[in-house]
PDB file of C-alpha atoms in Angstrom:
ATOM      1  CA  MET A   1     -64.646 148.737 239.600  1.00 84.00           C
ATOM      2  CA  LYS A   2     -63.199 150.454 242.633  1.00 84.00           C
ATOM      3  CA  GLN A   3     -65.762 153.246 242.550  1.00 84.00           C
ATOM      4  CA  LEU A   4     -68.568 150.711 242.133  1.00 91.00           C
ATOM      5  CA  LEU A   5     -67.378 148.882 245.227  1.00 93.00           C
ATOM      6  CA  ILE A   6     -66.982 152.081 247.256  1.00 91.00           C
ATOM      7  CA  ASP A   7     -70.467 153.261 246.283  1.00 92.00           C
ATOM      8  CA  ASN A   8     -72.166 150.041 247.378  1.00 95.00           C
ATOM      9  CA  ILE A   9     -70.181 148.254 250.073  1.00 95.00           C
ATOM     10  CA  ASP A  10     -71.668 150.226 252.981  1.00 95.00           C
ATOM     11  CA  ASP A  11     -75.176 149.166 251.919  1.00 95.00           C
ATOM     12  CA  LEU A  12     -74.331 145.469 252.298  1.00 95.00           C
ATOM     13  CA  ASP A  13     -75.906 145.512 255.735  1.00 94.00           C
ATOM     14  CA  PHE A  14     -79.367 145.062 257.256  1.00 95.00           C
ATOM     15  CA  ASN A  15     -81.146 144.797 260.603  1.00 95.00           C
ATOM     16  CA  SER A  16     -82.560 141.591 262.049  1.00 95.00           C
ATOM     17  CA  GLU A  17     -84.280 140.354 265.191  1.00 94.00           C
ATOM     18  CA  LYS A  18     -85.123 136.800 266.264  1.00 94.00           C
ATOM     19  CA  ILE A  19     -88.699 136.178 267.302  1.00 93.00           C
ATOM     20  CA  GLN A  20     -88.819 134.573 270.742  1.00 89.00           C
ATOM     21  CA  ASN A  21     -89.796 130.900 271.056  1.00 88.00           C
ATOM     22  CA  ILE A  22     -90.168 130.332 267.281  1.00 92.00           C
ATOM     23  CA  ASP A  23     -87.734 129.840 264.432  1.00 93.00           C
ATOM     24  CA  LYS A  24     -88.559 133.157 262.769  1.00 94.00           C
ATOM     25  CA  TYR A  25     -86.612 136.351 262.127  1.00 95.00           C
ATOM     26  CA  ASP A  26     -87.707 139.897 261.351  1.00 95.00           C
ATOM     27  CA  ILE A  27     -85.466 141.503 258.717  1.00 95.00           C
ATOM     28  CA  SER A  28     -85.578 145.215 257.952  1.00 95.00           C
ATOM     29  CA  GLY A  29     -83.528 147.640 255.877  1.00 94.00           C
ATOM     30  CA  PHE A  30     -82.611 144.825 253.500  1.00 95.00           C
ATOM     31  CA  GLN A  31     -83.888 146.335 250.244  1.00 95.00           C
ATOM     32  CA  LYS A  32     -80.881 148.653 250.005  1.00 95.00           C
ATOM     33  CA  THR A  33     -78.743 145.518 250.401  1.00 96.00           C
ATOM     34  CA  ILE A  34     -80.490 143.841 247.479  1.00 95.00           C
ATOM     35  CA  SER A  35     -80.115 147.026 245.439  1.00 95.00           C
ATOM     36  CA  ALA A  36     -76.378 147.192 246.207  1.00 95.00           C
ATOM     37  CA  VAL A  37     -75.977 143.530 245.263  1.00 95.00           C
ATOM     38  CA  ASN A  38     -77.687 144.182 241.938  1.00 94.00           C
ATOM     39  CA  ASN A  39     -75.405 147.164 241.332  1.00 94.00           C
ATOM     40  CA  LEU A  40     -72.433 144.862 241.907  1.00 94.00           C
ATOM     41  CA  ARG A  41     -73.775 142.229 239.520  1.00 91.00           C
ATOM     42  CA  GLU A  42     -71.390 143.284 236.742  1.00 87.00           C
ATOM     43  CA  LEU A  43     -68.418 142.191 238.874  1.00 85.00           C
ATOM     44  CA  ASN A  44     -67.975 138.612 237.711  1.00 86.00           C
ATOM     45  CA  PHE A  45     -66.444 137.351 240.947  1.00 91.00           C
ATOM     46  CA  LEU A  46     -69.852 137.638 242.674  1.00 92.00           C
ATOM     47  CA  LYS A  47     -71.910 135.692 240.121  1.00 92.00           C
ATOM     48  CA  ILE A  48     -72.325 132.521 242.222  1.00 93.00           C
ATOM     49  CA  GLU A  49     -73.382 134.328 245.405  1.00 94.00           C
ATOM     50  CA  ILE A  50     -75.790 136.635 243.574  1.00 93.00           C
ATOM     51  CA  HIS A  51     -77.372 133.691 241.780  1.00 94.00           C
ATOM     52  CA  GLU A  52     -77.843 131.831 245.067  1.00 95.00           C
ATOM     53  CA  LEU A  53     -79.225 134.972 246.675  1.00 94.00           C
ATOM     54  CA  SER A  54     -81.811 135.321 243.911  1.00 93.00           C
ATOM     55  CA  GLN A  55     -83.081 131.839 244.795  1.00 95.00           C
ATOM     56  CA  LEU A  56     -84.318 133.269 248.116  1.00 94.00           C
ATOM     57  CA  SER A  57     -87.216 134.775 246.191  1.00 93.00           C
ATOM     58  CA  ASN A  58     -89.252 135.701 249.294  1.00 92.00           C
ATOM     59  CA  ILE A  59     -86.439 138.110 250.291  1.00 93.00           C
ATOM     60  CA  TYR A  60     -84.714 138.985 247.026  1.00 93.00           C
ATOM     61  CA  TYR A  61     -87.870 140.089 245.209  1.00 93.00           C
ATOM     62  CA  ASP A  62     -89.682 141.666 248.161  1.00 91.00           C
ATOM     63  CA  LYS A  63     -90.782 145.238 247.390  1.00 89.00           C
ATOM     64  CA  SER A  64     -92.875 146.005 250.482  1.00 88.00           C
ATOM     65  CA  ILE A  65     -93.122 149.697 251.302  1.00 90.00           C
ATOM     66  CA  ASN A  66     -92.070 149.297 254.926  1.00 92.00           C
ATOM     67  CA  ASP A  67     -88.893 147.382 253.945  1.00 94.00           C
ATOM     68  CA  HIS A  68     -89.682 144.716 256.541  1.00 93.00           C
ATOM     69  CA  ILE A  69     -90.209 140.978 256.225  1.00 94.00           C
ATOM     70  CA  ARG A  70     -90.516 137.938 258.511  1.00 94.00           C
ATOM     71  CA  VAL A  71     -88.782 134.756 257.370  1.00 95.00           C
ATOM     72  CA  ASP A  72     -87.959 131.312 258.702  1.00 94.00           C
ATOM     73  CA  GLY A  73     -84.589 130.554 260.266  1.00 94.00           C
ATOM     74  CA  THR A  74     -83.290 128.659 257.238  1.00 95.00           C
ATOM     75  CA  SER A  75     -83.957 131.550 254.844  1.00 95.00           C
ATOM     76  CA  TYR A  76     -82.519 134.066 257.296  1.00 95.00           C
ATOM     77  CA  ASN A  77     -79.300 132.122 257.854  1.00 96.00           C
ATOM     78  CA  GLU A  78     -78.776 131.607 254.124  1.00 96.00           C
ATOM     79  CA  PHE A  79     -79.444 135.282 253.387  1.00 96.00           C
ATOM     80  CA  LYS A  80     -77.040 136.382 256.093  1.00 96.00           C
ATOM     81  CA  ARG A  81     -74.363 133.916 254.909  1.00 96.00           C
ATOM     82  CA  LEU A  82     -74.498 135.059 251.292  1.00 96.00           C
ATOM     83  CA  VAL A  83     -74.494 138.774 252.137  1.00 96.00           C
ATOM     84  CA  ASN A  84     -71.487 138.260 254.420  1.00 96.00           C
ATOM     85  CA  ILE A  85     -69.589 136.431 251.676  1.00 96.00           C
ATOM     86  CA  ILE A  86     -70.347 139.206 249.186  1.00 96.00           C
ATOM     87  CA  LYS A  87     -69.272 141.862 251.683  1.00 96.00           C
ATOM     88  CA  HIS A  88     -66.035 140.042 252.539  1.00 96.00           C
ATOM     89  CA  LYS A  89     -65.178 139.551 248.861  1.00 95.00           C
ATOM     90  CA  CYS A  90     -65.797 143.238 248.156  1.00 95.00           C
ATOM     91  CA  SER A  91     -63.655 144.298 251.125  1.00 95.00           C
ATOM     92  CA  ALA A  92     -60.818 142.023 250.033  1.00 95.00           C
ATOM     93  CA  THR A  93     -60.991 143.351 246.473  1.00 93.00           C
ATOM     94  CA  LEU A  94     -60.904 146.963 247.661  1.00 90.00           C
ATOM     95  CA  GLU A  95     -57.871 146.171 249.821  1.00 90.00           C
ATOM     96  CA  ALA A  96     -56.160 144.565 246.820  1.00 88.00           C
ATOM     97  CA  PHE A  97     -56.880 147.660 244.731  1.00 82.00           C
ATOM     98  CA  ASP A  98     -55.388 149.918 247.396  1.00 78.00           C
ATOM     99  CA  GLN A  99     -52.217 147.834 247.572  1.00 76.00           C
ATOM    100  CA  ALA A 100     -51.739 147.282 243.834  1.00 72.00           C
ATOM    101  CA  ILE A 101     -52.944 150.525 242.256  1.00 69.00           C
ATOM    102  CA  PRO A 102     -52.102 154.061 243.401  1.00 66.00           C
ATOM    103  CA  ASP A 103     -55.221 156.033 244.203  1.00 69.00           C
ATOM    104  CA  GLN A 104     -56.373 158.605 241.705  1.00 73.00           C
ATOM    105  CA  GLN A 105     -56.123 162.324 242.283  1.00 80.00           C
ATOM    106  CA  GLU A 106     -58.919 164.815 241.809  1.00 87.00           C
ATOM    107  CA  TYR A 107     -57.468 165.932 238.494  1.00 89.00           C
ATOM    108  CA  SER A 108     -56.250 162.645 237.040  1.00 92.00           C
ATOM    109  CA  ILE A 109     -57.731 160.753 234.097  1.00 94.00           C
ATOM    110  CA  SER A 110     -57.902 157.103 233.108  1.00 92.00           C
ATOM    111  CA  VAL A 111     -57.114 156.374 229.467  1.00 94.00           C
ATOM    112  CA  ARG A 112     -58.138 153.092 227.894  1.00 93.00           C
ATOM    113  CA  LEU A 113     -55.856 152.016 225.085  1.00 93.00           C
ATOM    114  CA  PRO A 114     -57.167 150.452 221.882  1.00 92.00           C
ATOM    115  CA  ASP A 115     -56.562 146.708 221.672  1.00 88.00           C
ATOM    116  CA  TYR A 116     -53.409 146.975 219.602  1.00 86.00           C
ATOM    117  CA  LYS A 117     -51.486 143.844 218.616  1.00 84.00           C
ATOM    118  CA  ASP A 118     -48.532 145.620 217.040  1.00 87.00           C
ATOM    119  CA  LEU A 119     -45.746 147.257 219.046  1.00 88.00           C
ATOM    120  CA  ASP A 120     -45.342 149.997 216.444  1.00 92.00           C
ATOM    121  CA  GLN A 121     -49.040 150.903 216.819  1.00 91.00           C
ATOM    122  CA  LEU A 122     -48.592 151.133 220.586  1.00 89.00           C
ATOM    123  CA  SER A 123     -45.574 153.393 220.225  1.00 92.00           C
ATOM    124  CA  LYS A 124     -47.412 155.710 217.827  1.00 94.00           C
ATOM    125  CA  PHE A 125     -50.439 155.759 220.143  1.00 94.00           C
ATOM    126  CA  PHE A 126     -48.491 157.110 223.116  1.00 94.00           C
ATOM    127  CA  SER A 127     -46.713 159.630 220.910  1.00 95.00           C
ATOM    128  CA  LYS A 128     -50.023 160.943 219.529  1.00 96.00           C
ATOM    129  CA  LEU A 129     -51.743 160.933 222.926  1.00 96.00           C
ATOM    130  CA  ASN A 130     -48.890 162.777 224.598  1.00 96.00           C
ATOM    131  CA  LYS A 131     -48.606 165.395 221.844  1.00 96.00           C
ATOM    132  CA  SER A 132     -52.354 166.007 221.640  1.00 96.00           C
ATOM    133  CA  LEU A 133     -52.697 166.472 225.417  1.00 97.00           C
ATOM    134  CA  GLU A 134     -49.546 168.544 225.840  1.00 96.00           C
ATOM    135  CA  GLN A 135     -50.413 170.910 223.000  1.00 95.00           C
ATOM    136  CA  ALA A 136     -53.884 171.339 224.476  1.00 96.00           C
ATOM    137  CA  ILE A 137     -53.097 172.004 228.148  1.00 96.00           C
ATOM    138  CA  VAL A 138     -49.375 172.592 228.728  1.00 95.00           C
ATOM    139  CA  ASN A 139     -49.461 176.316 227.995  1.00 93.00           C
ATOM    140  CA  GLU A 140     -50.306 179.678 229.517  1.00 92.00           C
ATOM    141  CA  HIS A 141     -53.974 179.295 228.595  1.00 92.00           C
ATOM    142  CA  VAL A 142     -54.753 176.115 230.601  1.00 94.00           C
ATOM    143  CA  LYS A 143     -51.656 175.835 232.831  1.00 93.00           C
ATOM    144  CA  GLY A 144     -51.798 172.058 233.026  1.00 94.00           C
ATOM    145  CA  ASN A 145     -49.246 169.282 232.653  1.00 94.00           C
ATOM    146  CA  VAL A 146     -49.231 165.611 231.732  1.00 94.00           C
ATOM    147  CA  THR A 147     -47.472 163.027 233.916  1.00 92.00           C
ATOM    148  CA  ILE A 148     -47.909 159.279 234.290  1.00 89.00           C
ATOM    149  CA  GLN A 149     -49.294 158.161 237.628  1.00 85.00           C
ATOM    150  CA  ASN A 150     -49.697 154.474 236.894  1.00 81.00           C
ATOM    151  CA  PHE A 151     -49.501 152.081 233.974  1.00 80.00           C
ATOM    152  CA  ASP A 152     -50.437 148.483 234.605  1.00 67.00           C
ATOM    153  CA  SER A 153     -48.691 146.317 232.024  1.00 61.00           C
ATOM    154  CA  GLY A 154     -51.353 143.664 232.529  1.00 64.00           C
ATOM    155  CA  SER A 155     -54.176 145.938 231.406  1.00 72.00           C
ATOM    156  CA  LEU A 156     -55.111 148.407 228.697  1.00 85.00           C
ATOM    157  CA  TRP A 157     -55.320 151.394 231.061  1.00 88.00           C
ATOM    158  CA  VAL A 158     -52.951 154.215 231.926  1.00 91.00           C
ATOM    159  CA  GLU A 159     -53.492 156.832 234.653  1.00 90.00           C
ATOM    160  CA  LEU A 160     -52.385 160.387 233.894  1.00 94.00           C
ATOM    161  CA  ILE A 161     -52.240 163.450 236.156  1.00 93.00           C
ATOM    162  CA  LEU A 162     -53.177 166.717 234.454  1.00 94.00           C
ATOM    163  CA  GLY A 163     -51.959 169.206 237.013  1.00 88.00           C
ATOM    164  CA  GLY A 164     -55.127 171.045 237.990  1.00 92.00           C
ATOM    165  CA  HIS A 165     -58.902 171.211 238.028  1.00 92.00           C
ATOM    166  CA  PHE A 166     -59.237 173.493 235.019  1.00 94.00           C
ATOM    167  CA  ALA A 167     -56.942 171.214 233.008  1.00 95.00           C
ATOM    168  CA  LEU A 168     -59.220 168.299 233.919  1.00 95.00           C
ATOM    169  CA  GLN A 169     -62.310 170.266 232.930  1.00 95.00           C
ATOM    170  CA  PHE A 170     -60.712 171.350 229.659  1.00 96.00           C
ATOM    171  CA  VAL A 171     -59.653 167.804 228.743  1.00 97.00           C
ATOM    172  CA  GLY A 172     -63.244 166.710 229.336  1.00 96.00           C
ATOM    173  CA  ALA A 173     -64.512 169.342 226.904  1.00 95.00           C
ATOM    174  CA  LEU A 174     -61.691 168.497 224.482  1.00 96.00           C
ATOM    175  CA  THR A 175     -62.572 164.801 224.593  1.00 96.00           C
ATOM    176  CA  ARG A 176     -66.247 165.502 224.002  1.00 95.00           C
ATOM    177  CA  THR A 177     -65.379 167.767 221.064  1.00 95.00           C
ATOM    178  CA  ALA A 178     -63.110 165.077 219.601  1.00 95.00           C
ATOM    179  CA  ALA A 179     -65.872 162.479 220.022  1.00 94.00           C
ATOM    180  CA  ALA A 180     -68.311 164.738 218.156  1.00 93.00           C
ATOM    181  CA  VAL A 181     -65.757 165.262 215.369  1.00 92.00           C
ATOM    182  CA  ARG A 182     -65.203 161.513 215.207  1.00 91.00           C
ATOM    183  CA  ASN A 183     -68.927 160.926 214.702  1.00 89.00           C
ATOM    184  CA  GLN A 184     -69.271 163.598 212.026  1.00 85.00           C
ATOM    185  CA  THR A 185     -66.120 162.423 210.226  1.00 82.00           C
ATOM    186  CA  TYR A 186     -67.522 158.903 210.257  1.00 76.00           C
ATOM    187  CA  GLN A 187     -70.569 160.127 208.348  1.00 74.00           C
ATOM    188  CA  LEU A 188     -68.309 161.739 205.739  1.00 70.00           C
ATOM    189  CA  LYS A 189     -66.395 158.457 205.407  1.00 69.00           C
ATOM    190  CA  ILE A 190     -69.660 156.646 204.707  1.00 67.00           C
ATOM    191  CA  ILE A 191     -70.351 159.100 201.877  1.00 65.00           C
ATOM    192  CA  GLU A 192     -66.870 158.527 200.473  1.00 64.00           C
ATOM    193  CA  GLN A 193     -67.245 154.734 200.611  1.00 65.00           C
ATOM    194  CA  HIS A 194     -70.619 154.938 198.896  1.00 60.00           C
ATOM    195  CA  VAL A 195     -69.232 157.100 196.098  1.00 62.00           C
ATOM    196  CA  ARG A 196     -66.392 154.624 195.550  1.00 64.00           C
ATOM    197  CA  THR A 197     -68.964 151.985 194.649  1.00 65.00           C
ATOM    198  CA  LEU A 198     -70.288 154.168 191.821  1.00 63.00           C
ATOM    199  CA  GLU A 199     -68.848 154.134 188.329  1.00 64.00           C
ATOM    200  CA  ILE A 200     -67.291 157.590 188.164  1.00 65.00           C
ATOM    201  CA  LYS A 201     -64.127 158.921 186.605  1.00 62.00           C
ATOM    202  CA  ASN A 202     -60.918 158.935 188.621  1.00 63.00           C
ATOM    203  CA  ASP A 203     -60.509 162.697 188.385  1.00 62.00           C
ATOM    204  CA  THR A 204     -64.065 163.195 189.705  1.00 61.00           C
ATOM    205  CA  LEU A 205     -63.356 160.803 192.576  1.00 59.00           C
ATOM    206  CA  GLU A 206     -60.159 162.666 193.373  1.00 67.00           C
ATOM    207  CA  ASP A 207     -62.023 165.991 193.456  1.00 63.00           C
ATOM    208  CA  LEU A 208     -64.599 164.472 195.788  1.00 61.00           C
ATOM    209  CA  GLN A 209     -61.904 163.163 198.123  1.00 63.00           C
ATOM    210  CA  LYS A 210     -60.301 166.600 198.236  1.00 69.00           C
ATOM    211  CA  GLY A 211     -63.693 168.127 198.993  1.00 66.00           C
ATOM    212  CA  LEU A 212     -64.362 165.678 201.828  1.00 67.00           C
ATOM    213  CA  SER A 213     -60.889 166.279 203.248  1.00 70.00           C
ATOM    214  CA  LYS A 214     -61.530 170.011 203.195  1.00 77.00           C
ATOM    215  CA  SER A 215     -64.889 169.416 204.889  1.00 78.00           C
ATOM    216  CA  VAL A 216     -63.111 167.591 207.708  1.00 79.00           C
ATOM    217  CA  ASP A 217     -60.645 170.484 208.118  1.00 85.00           C
ATOM    218  CA  VAL A 218     -63.497 173.014 208.211  1.00 88.00           C
ATOM    219  CA  LEU A 219     -65.348 170.846 210.731  1.00 88.00           C
ATOM    220  CA  VAL A 220     -62.309 170.522 213.013  1.00 91.00           C
ATOM    221  CA  GLU A 221     -61.669 174.277 212.933  1.00 93.00           C
ATOM    222  CA  ALA A 222     -65.303 175.135 213.686  1.00 93.00           C
ATOM    223  CA  GLU A 223     -65.478 172.678 216.594  1.00 93.00           C
ATOM    224  CA  THR A 224     -62.123 173.829 217.961  1.00 94.00           C
ATOM    225  CA  LYS A 225     -63.108 177.493 217.902  1.00 95.00           C
ATOM    226  CA  ASN A 226     -66.399 176.619 219.575  1.00 94.00           C
ATOM    227  CA  LEU A 227     -64.511 174.735 222.287  1.00 94.00           C
ATOM    228  CA  LEU A 228     -62.277 177.731 222.967  1.00 94.00           C
ATOM    229  CA  ASP A 229     -65.253 180.090 223.061  1.00 93.00           C
ATOM    230  CA  GLN A 230     -67.125 177.829 225.497  1.00 92.00           C
ATOM    231  CA  GLU A 231     -64.099 177.700 227.807  1.00 92.00           C
ATOM    232  CA  ASN A 232     -63.614 181.508 227.532  1.00 93.00           C
ATOM    233  CA  ILE A 233     -60.031 181.149 226.324  1.00 93.00           C
ATOM    234  CA  GLN A 234     -58.403 183.957 224.386  1.00 90.00           C
ATOM    235  CA  TYR A 235     -56.219 182.422 221.698  1.00 91.00           C
ATOM    236  CA  ASP A 236     -53.855 183.269 218.885  1.00 93.00           C
ATOM    237  CA  SER A 237     -53.414 181.465 215.573  1.00 93.00           C
ATOM    238  CA  GLU A 238     -50.586 179.316 216.976  1.00 94.00           C
ATOM    239  CA  TYR A 239     -52.659 177.895 219.817  1.00 95.00           C
ATOM    240  CA  LEU A 240     -55.648 177.441 217.514  1.00 95.00           C
ATOM    241  CA  GLY A 241     -53.473 175.350 215.202  1.00 95.00           C
ATOM    242  CA  GLN A 242     -52.152 173.268 218.109  1.00 95.00           C
ATOM    243  CA  LEU A 243     -55.624 172.646 219.468  1.00 96.00           C
ATOM    244  CA  LYS A 244     -56.957 171.703 216.022  1.00 95.00           C
ATOM    245  CA  TYR A 245     -54.256 169.028 215.933  1.00 96.00           C
ATOM    246  CA  SER A 246     -55.324 167.833 219.405  1.00 96.00           C
ATOM    247  CA  VAL A 247     -58.994 167.599 218.427  1.00 95.00           C
ATOM    248  CA  LYS A 248     -58.312 165.792 215.150  1.00 94.00           C
ATOM    249  CA  THR A 249     -55.792 163.391 216.697  1.00 96.00           C
ATOM    250  CA  LEU A 250     -58.002 162.521 219.658  1.00 96.00           C
ATOM    251  CA  ALA A 251     -60.911 161.948 217.268  1.00 94.00           C
ATOM    252  CA  GLU A 252     -58.789 159.417 215.393  1.00 94.00           C
ATOM    253  CA  LEU A 253     -57.666 157.726 218.620  1.00 96.00           C
ATOM    254  CA  ILE A 254     -61.259 157.538 219.878  1.00 96.00           C
ATOM    255  CA  ASN A 255     -62.263 155.976 216.576  1.00 93.00           C
ATOM    256  CA  ASP A 256     -59.562 153.333 217.169  1.00 93.00           C
ATOM    257  CA  GLY A 257     -61.050 152.513 220.580  1.00 94.00           C
ATOM    258  CA  THR A 258     -59.440 154.979 222.980  1.00 96.00           C
ATOM    259  CA  GLU A 259     -61.507 156.083 225.993  1.00 96.00           C
ATOM    260  CA  ILE A 260     -60.774 158.918 228.434  1.00 96.00           C
ATOM    261  CA  HIS A 261     -62.483 158.981 231.831  1.00 94.00           C
ATOM    262  CA  PRO A 262     -62.147 161.442 234.743  1.00 93.00           C
ATOM    263  CA  SER A 263     -61.034 160.502 238.239  1.00 89.00           C
ATOM    264  CA  TYR A 264     -63.810 159.169 240.444  1.00 83.00           C
ATOM    265  CA  LEU A 265     -62.573 161.609 243.095  1.00 84.00           C
ATOM    266  CA  ALA A 266     -63.182 164.676 240.921  1.00 88.00           C
ATOM    267  CA  GLU A 267     -66.023 167.061 241.666  1.00 90.00           C
ATOM    268  CA  PRO A 268     -68.917 166.822 239.165  1.00 90.00           C
ATOM    269  CA  GLU A 269     -68.455 170.452 238.109  1.00 92.00           C
ATOM    270  CA  TYR A 270     -65.102 169.502 236.555  1.00 92.00           C
ATOM    271  CA  THR A 271     -66.252 166.278 234.866  1.00 93.00           C
ATOM    272  CA  ALA A 272     -69.594 167.287 233.347  1.00 93.00           C
ATOM    273  CA  ASP A 273     -68.181 167.607 229.820  1.00 93.00           C
ATOM    274  CA  PHE A 274     -66.561 164.170 229.663  1.00 95.00           C
ATOM    275  CA  PRO A 275     -68.465 162.029 227.143  1.00 94.00           C
ATOM    276  CA  ASP A 276     -70.225 158.788 228.026  1.00 93.00           C
ATOM    277  CA  PHE A 277     -68.331 156.221 225.988  1.00 94.00           C
ATOM    278  CA  ASP A 278     -71.186 153.748 226.368  1.00 92.00           C
ATOM    279  CA  LYS A 279     -73.177 156.169 224.195  1.00 92.00           C
ATOM    280  CA  LEU A 280     -70.347 157.310 221.955  1.00 92.00           C
ATOM    281  CA  ASP A 281     -72.340 157.229 218.718  1.00 90.00           C
ATOM    282  CA  GLN A 282     -74.982 159.534 220.218  1.00 90.00           C
ATOM    283  CA  ILE A 283     -72.605 162.407 220.991  1.00 90.00           C
ATOM    284  CA  GLU A 284     -73.433 165.428 218.868  1.00 87.00           C
ATOM    285  CA  SER A 285     -71.677 168.663 218.105  1.00 85.00           C
ATOM    286  CA  THR A 286     -72.280 171.356 220.711  1.00 74.00           C
ATOM    287  CA  ILE A 287     -72.517 173.779 217.789  1.00 78.00           C
ATOM    288  CA  LYS A 288     -75.677 171.994 216.660  1.00 57.00           C
ATOM    289  CA  GLN A 289     -77.034 172.068 220.200  1.00 47.00           C
ATOM    290  CA  ILE A 290     -76.422 175.818 220.464  1.00 43.00           C
ATOM    291  CA  GLU A 291     -78.079 176.410 217.093  1.00 47.00           C
ATOM    292  CA  SER A 292     -81.088 174.324 218.154  1.00 44.00           C
ATOM    293  CA  SER A 293     -81.454 176.290 221.392  1.00 42.00           C
ATOM    294  CA  THR A 294     -81.235 179.581 219.471  1.00 41.00           C
ATOM    295  CA  GLU A 295     -83.930 178.468 217.024  1.00 46.00           C
ATOM    296  CA  GLU A 296     -86.210 177.422 219.882  1.00 44.00           C
TER     297      GLU A 296
END
């Protein structure tokens, strides 16, 4: 929300000039204002003003190339009033954010917790998250660390500082790998559920379950090794085992509803590998992508 406000608040402005002797105004540079308002539409506290603004159809829906329009005084005054209200609300919200929530750092992440109802689940979540991140980055290979920056008890988000840009980049790649493993594991689970509906012997079902479990282990190892190769990290068997745990655990947490997002202050070069959680089901293994490129 804060980044959305920062990205659009400066565009909540336009130029205007009153026409002498008549109740008319020339408005220019207003299309960027309308665009910013539409970008802010998802913020529920602006719904009334945006709805009222859309009723000024001669301004709101104008798409003229020169970004210039002449309107009557009533339309102008209403447009100006609504834009000012929106701008003031956005400014007040940004100020509230600054006072209530510590600003992110370039190498911090925001973690969304699953919507747990049980305290034991919450305790296990933080234990798994901490262990998976620490085993992945708190070492000589990545040289990161994991510390809490902020945890708002009234929300499902926690802010963590990772200790450096490479640690941030690596966690992005780790999260994407875990998301890909989650998707592939989900497909294996579908196969298992389908087989359970068939009339087969218990010993055959047990063999199948063992086979699927082994498939998951093979998948996790292949994806983990690919991650290390992509990040040019030399590793031993100990670190490989630790990172396999991190990938598998994060995949399970993501399946439960966990999301991991980079700081809005981070440079794009360090955040490119973070997955888009709005398109979680579309994330594929990078191994498949490499194979496809090789075949092409």
